[in-house]
PDB file of C-alpha atoms in Angstrom:
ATOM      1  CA  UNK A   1       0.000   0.000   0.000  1.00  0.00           C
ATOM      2  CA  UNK A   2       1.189   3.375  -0.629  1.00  0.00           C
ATOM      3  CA  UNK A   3       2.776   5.206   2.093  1.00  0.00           C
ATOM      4  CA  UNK A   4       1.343   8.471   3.254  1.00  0.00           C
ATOM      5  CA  UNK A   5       3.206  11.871   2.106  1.00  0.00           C
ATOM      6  CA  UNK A   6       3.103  13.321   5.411  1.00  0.00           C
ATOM      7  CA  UNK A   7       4.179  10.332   8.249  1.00  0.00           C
ATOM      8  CA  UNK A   8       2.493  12.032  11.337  1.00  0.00           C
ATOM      9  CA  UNK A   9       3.530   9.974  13.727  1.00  0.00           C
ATOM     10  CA  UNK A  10       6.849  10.152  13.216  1.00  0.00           C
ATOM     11  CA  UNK A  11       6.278  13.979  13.756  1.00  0.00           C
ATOM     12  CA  UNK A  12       4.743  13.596  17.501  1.00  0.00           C
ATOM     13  CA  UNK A  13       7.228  12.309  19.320  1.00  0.00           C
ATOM     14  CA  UNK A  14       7.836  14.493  21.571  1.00  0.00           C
ATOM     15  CA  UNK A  15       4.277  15.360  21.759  1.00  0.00           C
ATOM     16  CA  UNK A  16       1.619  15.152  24.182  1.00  0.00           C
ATOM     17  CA  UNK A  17      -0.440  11.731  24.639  1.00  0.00           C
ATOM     18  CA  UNK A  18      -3.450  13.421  22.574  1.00  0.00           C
ATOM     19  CA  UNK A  19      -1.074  14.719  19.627  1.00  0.00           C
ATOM     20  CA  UNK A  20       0.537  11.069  19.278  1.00  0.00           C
ATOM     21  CA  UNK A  21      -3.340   9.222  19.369  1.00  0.00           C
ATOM     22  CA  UNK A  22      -4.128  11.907  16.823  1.00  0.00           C
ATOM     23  CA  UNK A  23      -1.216  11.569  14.763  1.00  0.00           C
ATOM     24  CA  UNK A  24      -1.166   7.567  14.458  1.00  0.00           C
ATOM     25  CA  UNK A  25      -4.912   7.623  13.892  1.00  0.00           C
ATOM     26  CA  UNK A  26      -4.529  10.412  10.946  1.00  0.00           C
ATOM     27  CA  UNK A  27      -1.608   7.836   9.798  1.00  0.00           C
ATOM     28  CA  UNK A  28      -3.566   4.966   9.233  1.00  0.00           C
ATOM     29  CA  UNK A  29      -6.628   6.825   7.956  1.00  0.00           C
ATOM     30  CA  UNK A  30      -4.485   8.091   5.554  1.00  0.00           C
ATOM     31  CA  UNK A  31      -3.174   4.969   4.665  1.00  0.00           C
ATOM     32  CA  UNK A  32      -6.377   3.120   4.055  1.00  0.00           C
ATOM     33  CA  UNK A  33      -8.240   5.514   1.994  1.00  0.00           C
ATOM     34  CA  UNK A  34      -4.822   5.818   0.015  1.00  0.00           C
ATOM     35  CA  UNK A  35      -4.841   2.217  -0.849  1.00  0.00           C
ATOM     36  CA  UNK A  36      -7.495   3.183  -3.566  1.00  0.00           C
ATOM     37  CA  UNK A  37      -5.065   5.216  -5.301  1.00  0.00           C
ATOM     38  CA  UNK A  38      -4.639   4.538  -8.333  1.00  0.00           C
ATOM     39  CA  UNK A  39      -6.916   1.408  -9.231  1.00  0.00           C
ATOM     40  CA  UNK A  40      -9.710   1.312 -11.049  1.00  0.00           C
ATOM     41  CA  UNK A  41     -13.379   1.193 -10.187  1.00  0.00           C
ATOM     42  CA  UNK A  42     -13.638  -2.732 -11.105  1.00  0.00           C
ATOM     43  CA  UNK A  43     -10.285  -3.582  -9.277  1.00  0.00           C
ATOM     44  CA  UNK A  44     -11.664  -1.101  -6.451  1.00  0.00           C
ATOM     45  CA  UNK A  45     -14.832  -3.520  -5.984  1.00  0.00           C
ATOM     46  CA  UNK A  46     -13.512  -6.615  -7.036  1.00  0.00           C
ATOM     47  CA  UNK A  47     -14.069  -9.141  -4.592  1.00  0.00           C
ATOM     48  CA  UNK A  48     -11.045 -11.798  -3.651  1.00  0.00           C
ATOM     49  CA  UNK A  49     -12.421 -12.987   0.028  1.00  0.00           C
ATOM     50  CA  UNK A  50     -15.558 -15.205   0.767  1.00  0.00           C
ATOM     51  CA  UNK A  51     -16.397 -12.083   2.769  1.00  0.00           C
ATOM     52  CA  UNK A  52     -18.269  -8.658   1.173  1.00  0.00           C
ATOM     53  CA  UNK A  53     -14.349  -7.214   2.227  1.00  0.00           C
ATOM     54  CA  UNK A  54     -13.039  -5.335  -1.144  1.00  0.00           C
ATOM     55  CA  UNK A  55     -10.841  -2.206  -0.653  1.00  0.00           C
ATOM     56  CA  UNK A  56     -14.117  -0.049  -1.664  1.00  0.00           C
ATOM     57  CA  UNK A  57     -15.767  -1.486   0.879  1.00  0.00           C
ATOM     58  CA  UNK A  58     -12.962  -1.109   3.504  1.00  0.00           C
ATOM     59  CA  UNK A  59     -12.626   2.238   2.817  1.00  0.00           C
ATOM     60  CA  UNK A  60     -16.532   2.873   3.227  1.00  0.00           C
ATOM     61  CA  UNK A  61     -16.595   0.584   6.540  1.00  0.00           C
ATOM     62  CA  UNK A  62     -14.044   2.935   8.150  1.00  0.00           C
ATOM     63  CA  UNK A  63     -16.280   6.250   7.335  1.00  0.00           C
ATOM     64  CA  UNK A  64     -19.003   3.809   9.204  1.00  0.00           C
ATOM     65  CA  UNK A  65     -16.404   3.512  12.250  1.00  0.00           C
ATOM     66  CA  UNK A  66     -15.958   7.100  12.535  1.00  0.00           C
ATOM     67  CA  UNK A  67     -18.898   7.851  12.562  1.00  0.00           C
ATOM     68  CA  UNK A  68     -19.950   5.370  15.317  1.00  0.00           C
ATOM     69  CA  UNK A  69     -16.932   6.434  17.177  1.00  0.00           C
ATOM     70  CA  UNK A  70     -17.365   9.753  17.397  1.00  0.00           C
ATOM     71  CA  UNK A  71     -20.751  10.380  16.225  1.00  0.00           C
ATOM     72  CA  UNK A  72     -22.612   8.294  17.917  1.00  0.00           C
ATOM     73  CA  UNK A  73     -20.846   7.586  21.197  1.00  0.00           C
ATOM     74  CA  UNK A  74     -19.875  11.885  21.367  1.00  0.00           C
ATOM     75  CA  UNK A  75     -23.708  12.848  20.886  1.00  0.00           C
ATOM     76  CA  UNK A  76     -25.542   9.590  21.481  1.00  0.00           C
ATOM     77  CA  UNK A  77     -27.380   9.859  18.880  1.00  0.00           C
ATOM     78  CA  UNK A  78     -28.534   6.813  17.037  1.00  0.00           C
ATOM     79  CA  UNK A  79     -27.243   5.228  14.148  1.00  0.00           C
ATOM     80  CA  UNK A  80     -30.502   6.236  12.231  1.00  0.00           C
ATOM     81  CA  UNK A  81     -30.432   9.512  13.179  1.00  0.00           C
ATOM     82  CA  UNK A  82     -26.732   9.344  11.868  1.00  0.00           C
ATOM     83  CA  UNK A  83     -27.741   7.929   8.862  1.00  0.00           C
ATOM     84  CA  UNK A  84     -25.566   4.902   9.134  1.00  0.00           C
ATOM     85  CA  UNK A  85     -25.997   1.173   9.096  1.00  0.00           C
ATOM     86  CA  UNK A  86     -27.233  -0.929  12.300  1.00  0.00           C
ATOM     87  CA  UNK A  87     -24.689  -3.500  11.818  1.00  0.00           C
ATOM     88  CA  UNK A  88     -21.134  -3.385  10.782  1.00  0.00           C
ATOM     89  CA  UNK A  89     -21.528  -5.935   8.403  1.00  0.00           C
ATOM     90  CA  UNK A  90     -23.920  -3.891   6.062  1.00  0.00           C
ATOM     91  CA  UNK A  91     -21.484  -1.226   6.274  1.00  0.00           C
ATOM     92  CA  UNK A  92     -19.685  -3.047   3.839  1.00  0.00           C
ATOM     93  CA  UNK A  93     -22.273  -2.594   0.913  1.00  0.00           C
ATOM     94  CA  UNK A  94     -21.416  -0.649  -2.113  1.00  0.00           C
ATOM     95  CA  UNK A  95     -24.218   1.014  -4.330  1.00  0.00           C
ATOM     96  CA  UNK A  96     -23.770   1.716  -7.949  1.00  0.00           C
ATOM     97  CA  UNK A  97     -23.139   5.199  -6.693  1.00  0.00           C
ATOM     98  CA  UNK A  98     -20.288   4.430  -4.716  1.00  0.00           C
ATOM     99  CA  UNK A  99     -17.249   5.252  -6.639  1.00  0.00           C
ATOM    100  CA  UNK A 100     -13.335   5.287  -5.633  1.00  0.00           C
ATOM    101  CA  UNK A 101     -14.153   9.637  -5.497  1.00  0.00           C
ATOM    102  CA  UNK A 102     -17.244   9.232  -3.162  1.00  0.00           C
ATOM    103  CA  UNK A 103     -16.274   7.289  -1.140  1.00  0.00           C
ATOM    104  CA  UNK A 104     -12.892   8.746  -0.244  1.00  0.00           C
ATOM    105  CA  UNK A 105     -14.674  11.908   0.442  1.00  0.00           C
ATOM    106  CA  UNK A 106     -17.047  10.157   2.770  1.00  0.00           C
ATOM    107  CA  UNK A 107     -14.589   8.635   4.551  1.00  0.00           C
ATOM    108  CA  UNK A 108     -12.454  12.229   4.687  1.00  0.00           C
ATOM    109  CA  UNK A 109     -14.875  14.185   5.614  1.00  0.00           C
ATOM    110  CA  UNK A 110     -16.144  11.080   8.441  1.00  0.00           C
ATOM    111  CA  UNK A 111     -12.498  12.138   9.529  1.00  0.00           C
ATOM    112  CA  UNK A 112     -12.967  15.375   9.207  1.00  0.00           C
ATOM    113  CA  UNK A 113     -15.964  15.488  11.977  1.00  0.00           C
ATOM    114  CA  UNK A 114     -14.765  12.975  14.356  1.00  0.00           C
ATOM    115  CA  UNK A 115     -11.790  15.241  14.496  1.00  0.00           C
ATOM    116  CA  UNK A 116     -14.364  18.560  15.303  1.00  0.00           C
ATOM    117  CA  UNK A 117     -16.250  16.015  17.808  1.00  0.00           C
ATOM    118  CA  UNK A 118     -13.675  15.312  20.057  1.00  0.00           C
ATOM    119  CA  UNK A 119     -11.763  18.654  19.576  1.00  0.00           C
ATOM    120  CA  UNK A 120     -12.645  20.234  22.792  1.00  0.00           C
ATOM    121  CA  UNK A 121     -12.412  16.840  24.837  1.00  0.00           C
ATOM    122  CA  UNK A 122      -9.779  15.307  27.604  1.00  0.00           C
ATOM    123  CA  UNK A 123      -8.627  11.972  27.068  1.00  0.00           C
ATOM    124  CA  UNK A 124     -10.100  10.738  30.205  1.00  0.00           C
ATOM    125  CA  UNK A 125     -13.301  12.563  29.463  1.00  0.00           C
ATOM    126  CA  UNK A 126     -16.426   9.802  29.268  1.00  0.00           C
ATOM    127  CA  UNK A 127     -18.132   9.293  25.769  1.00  0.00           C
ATOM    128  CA  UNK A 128     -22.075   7.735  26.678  1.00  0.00           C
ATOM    129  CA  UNK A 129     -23.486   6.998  23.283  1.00  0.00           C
ATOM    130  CA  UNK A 130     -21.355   3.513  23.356  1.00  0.00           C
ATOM    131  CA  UNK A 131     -23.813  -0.178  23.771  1.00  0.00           C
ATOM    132  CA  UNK A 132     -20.760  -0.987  26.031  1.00  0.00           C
ATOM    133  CA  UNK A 133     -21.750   2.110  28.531  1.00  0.00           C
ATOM    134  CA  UNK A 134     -18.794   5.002  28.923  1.00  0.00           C
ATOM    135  CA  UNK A 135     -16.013   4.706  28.007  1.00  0.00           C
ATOM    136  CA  UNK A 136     -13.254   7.384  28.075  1.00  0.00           C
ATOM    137  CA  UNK A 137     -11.654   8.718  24.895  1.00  0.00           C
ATOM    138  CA  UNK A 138      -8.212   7.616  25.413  1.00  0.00           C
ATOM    139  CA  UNK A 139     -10.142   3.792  25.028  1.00  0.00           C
ATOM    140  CA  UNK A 140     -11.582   4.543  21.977  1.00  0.00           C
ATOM    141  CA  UNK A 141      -8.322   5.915  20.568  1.00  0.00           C
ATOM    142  CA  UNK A 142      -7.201   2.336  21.025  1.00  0.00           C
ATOM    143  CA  UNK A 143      -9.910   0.813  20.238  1.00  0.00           C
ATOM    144  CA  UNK A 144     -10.531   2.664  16.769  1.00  0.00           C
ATOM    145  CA  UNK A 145      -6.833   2.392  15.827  1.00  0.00           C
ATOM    146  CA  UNK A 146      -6.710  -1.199  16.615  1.00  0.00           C
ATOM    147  CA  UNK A 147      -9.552  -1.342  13.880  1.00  0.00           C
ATOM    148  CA  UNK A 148      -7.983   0.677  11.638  1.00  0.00           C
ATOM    149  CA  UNK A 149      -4.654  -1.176  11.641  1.00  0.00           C
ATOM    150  CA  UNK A 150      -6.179  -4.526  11.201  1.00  0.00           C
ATOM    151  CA  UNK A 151      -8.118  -2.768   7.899  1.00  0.00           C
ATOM    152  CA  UNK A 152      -4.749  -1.263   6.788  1.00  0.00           C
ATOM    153  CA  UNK A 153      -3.818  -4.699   6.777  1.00  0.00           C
ATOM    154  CA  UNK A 154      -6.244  -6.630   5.148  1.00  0.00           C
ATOM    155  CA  UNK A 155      -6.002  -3.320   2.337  1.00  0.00           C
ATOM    156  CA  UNK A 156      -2.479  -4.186   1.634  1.00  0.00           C
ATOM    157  CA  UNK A 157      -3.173  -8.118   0.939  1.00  0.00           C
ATOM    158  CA  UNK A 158      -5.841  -7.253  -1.062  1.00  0.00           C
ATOM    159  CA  UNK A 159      -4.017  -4.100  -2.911  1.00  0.00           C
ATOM    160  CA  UNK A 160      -1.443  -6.603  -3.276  1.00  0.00           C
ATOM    161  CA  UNK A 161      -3.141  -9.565  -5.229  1.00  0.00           C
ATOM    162  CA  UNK A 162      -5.120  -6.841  -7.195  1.00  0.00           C
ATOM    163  CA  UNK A 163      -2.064  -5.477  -8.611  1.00  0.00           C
ATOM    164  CA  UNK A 164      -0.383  -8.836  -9.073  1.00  0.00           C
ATOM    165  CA  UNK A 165      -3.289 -10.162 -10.951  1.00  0.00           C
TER     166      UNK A 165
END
């Protein structure tokens, strides 16, 4: 998969705790909306796992996580409301009009807002809108990069045999 231009983690060092969970989570959002680069729509869908998992689909899953993340459990409002799926799995689901372009702008601009959402928050500040109950920020941090870096993986496998086939 294609590296990011700007390596932000490698940048926050010497950084507060916040600026270095910011800074690895902007790294591997980058990365996985970057593994679209360059392919086309067909190879962008194509489908090489039993599963509905196909970088388009990665790519639109993690808009779905950000917006759970830091929609939902920030305001607590409900995934309808949102305008997302119930489930994770249907996140997955591409439409004729999802394209390599929209979707990489839902998923930036997904970024965009859980960035505003949590802004003016403390790591240890509670989020409520979670199933699991509260949970502080710093958790979900972890818990969203965790996700991320396991979707940055699966990316790269599948960027991989795309571009090899």
């Amino acid at each position: 998969m294609p590296a990011p231009h700007t390596a932000f983690a490698e940048n926050a060092i010497r950084q507060s705790p916040r600026a270095q969970f910011e800074a690895f989570l902007d790294d591997h959002r980058n990365m996985l909306t970057n593994c679209l680069n360059g392919l086309t729509e067909e190879q962008a869908r194509r489908s090489l796992v039993a599963s509905r998992t196909t970088l388009l689909g990665l790519v639109k899953h993690a808009a779905f996580v950000e917006k759970v993340w830091f929609d939902e459990a920030v305001t607590c409002r409900s995934r309808a409301e949102i305008g997302i799926p119930a489930g994770p799995d249907e996140s997955f689901i591409l439409t004729e009009q999802d394209t390599i372009a929209s979707v990489q702008q839902a998923h930036r601009d997904a970024c965009a807002a859980a960035r505003d959402a949590t802004a003016s928050l403390a790591l240890d500040d509670m989020l409520h809108g979670n199933r699991r109950g509260p949970l502080p920020l710093h958790w979900v941090y972890l818990h969203v990069l965790r996700e991320l870096a396991q979707h940055c993986g699966h990316a790269d496998i599948l960027r991989e045999q795309i571009l090899a086939g």
